[in-house]
């Protein structure tokens, strides 16, 4: 069973899909990934706690508590992050893991 | 406040080093920087070309003019009836191919010396049909050696000969066919600035052309020239490249920075585009940071120079058919840009790891709220034109749309007007989106001059003193003006719509009030019945307390319509 990231890459690299079809499938995968986050979730190393995640099209909007300029809006975010120990191998050979909350966490940390 | 994160929508790497893809170029970083104007602006120039053909031994041709010292010469030595190799110790063979008993294509090059000969002869002991074309190239060709772009090879089907590659400054494409009529050669080339047919006038078996590519094509776009013939053929392409596509997807990531000045691999810069149009136009950007991820293989970070981000405003970074360079900038051009972020020399740089650049105070203003924010990544050395004996490069991930991002914190200019301590001028605002404006607690007169429209629901419950909403056309306004304790001036309101009932509770008349042209004086006793003052409908019987203490004049009032009891 392919992971969400592997499905993501498969869609991106499928020459038979139109860009509209790719966008639609990617958005479905994004919804599946971000709606799987168990809330609330704290961001380690910060006072931030994410209490809600809403996916609308390519936009992922988070709200929460803690010292942060809410809301947090991610435009066309990925659903995973590079990880040298990850088991999901991108088409370019790099290692990843499906981890949408870590995508959110990286975004939070970049703003602090 | 809102935090928005934008992932890179487009990235482009341009590496001026001619052998960035590990081909056999000879251009050092020092040569590039010493001749930047020639490389980037002049390019490779076609100086002269000549051809000769016969069926004798020793193919040869003669330039019409003496080639300029230092220029590069290309020779196409082709045979139309056999595959017998020619030799010339003064020239270097770039590539060759052929088919026994049928044809042969050889491409040679030589750098012209002082008092260069015009006649050049190849040795071949077989007398058979041959043709030689000599071409002299100047400009950047005087500094860089030509390379083989497509090695000589036989095309077994007589249909199409396609020449395709990226990053070509100038190239020579050549085709030779077998036997008889060569058929029709049709140049259907696209994406090139100009194509010069090279002279093969004595036989239809040979064709060649010089292709001048657009300057803004170093990477990311395929240069394609197609010739169509109905015969089997042999083809080759040589020329000068201008940055290699392989750097964008190859084994070293996207390169920023220069190789050692005597080395030949890297002189790269990177353009990144972020679509930041989702930021509301009326918002103010208060913070911007850029996070980039290191390449996932072998990584490098400069020891002696910073890696900087410069604002390209909203400039396009894509390769296109133009001579406008979008990404690679000369030192003087970088100096004219605004630096928005940097990361110091010697910083940590671990594969597959994200790092946030240190933002300059200029970064927020460089965020484009109406479209793309494009960034040029270059080193401090590239900004100053400094060359070093050490390699000073960084390499970032080639992954698009996931690991490089901008984090922007922004806020609405007028988020809450309720607590304004004194009169505030909000001028020049053309559009307010999703504004919930509470006016209830204004302490004094406020002017909102020039605002054309409020989509506003505002309680104005406690107006304590005269408030002026001059000039505003109020639509959709639900306003309670219940407790006006004294005369209030609401001037200049052009229309109040959607208000079915307007109730103004005037309460107790404590002093003289003006109702149109009439004046009512307080009298002693009470009014015993409803009365009507012409032109004004009084909803209920008012109570006039006290006694009439003086003569009362009700000028213009019809006596029969009211009854006063003394």
XYZ file of C-alpha atoms in Angstrom, chain B residues 243 299 363 525 541:
5
model
C 25.344 26.738 -18.300
C 26.766 19.270 0.351
C 12.798 42.032 3.347
C -50.451 73.524 32.905
C -49.518 63.714 23.046
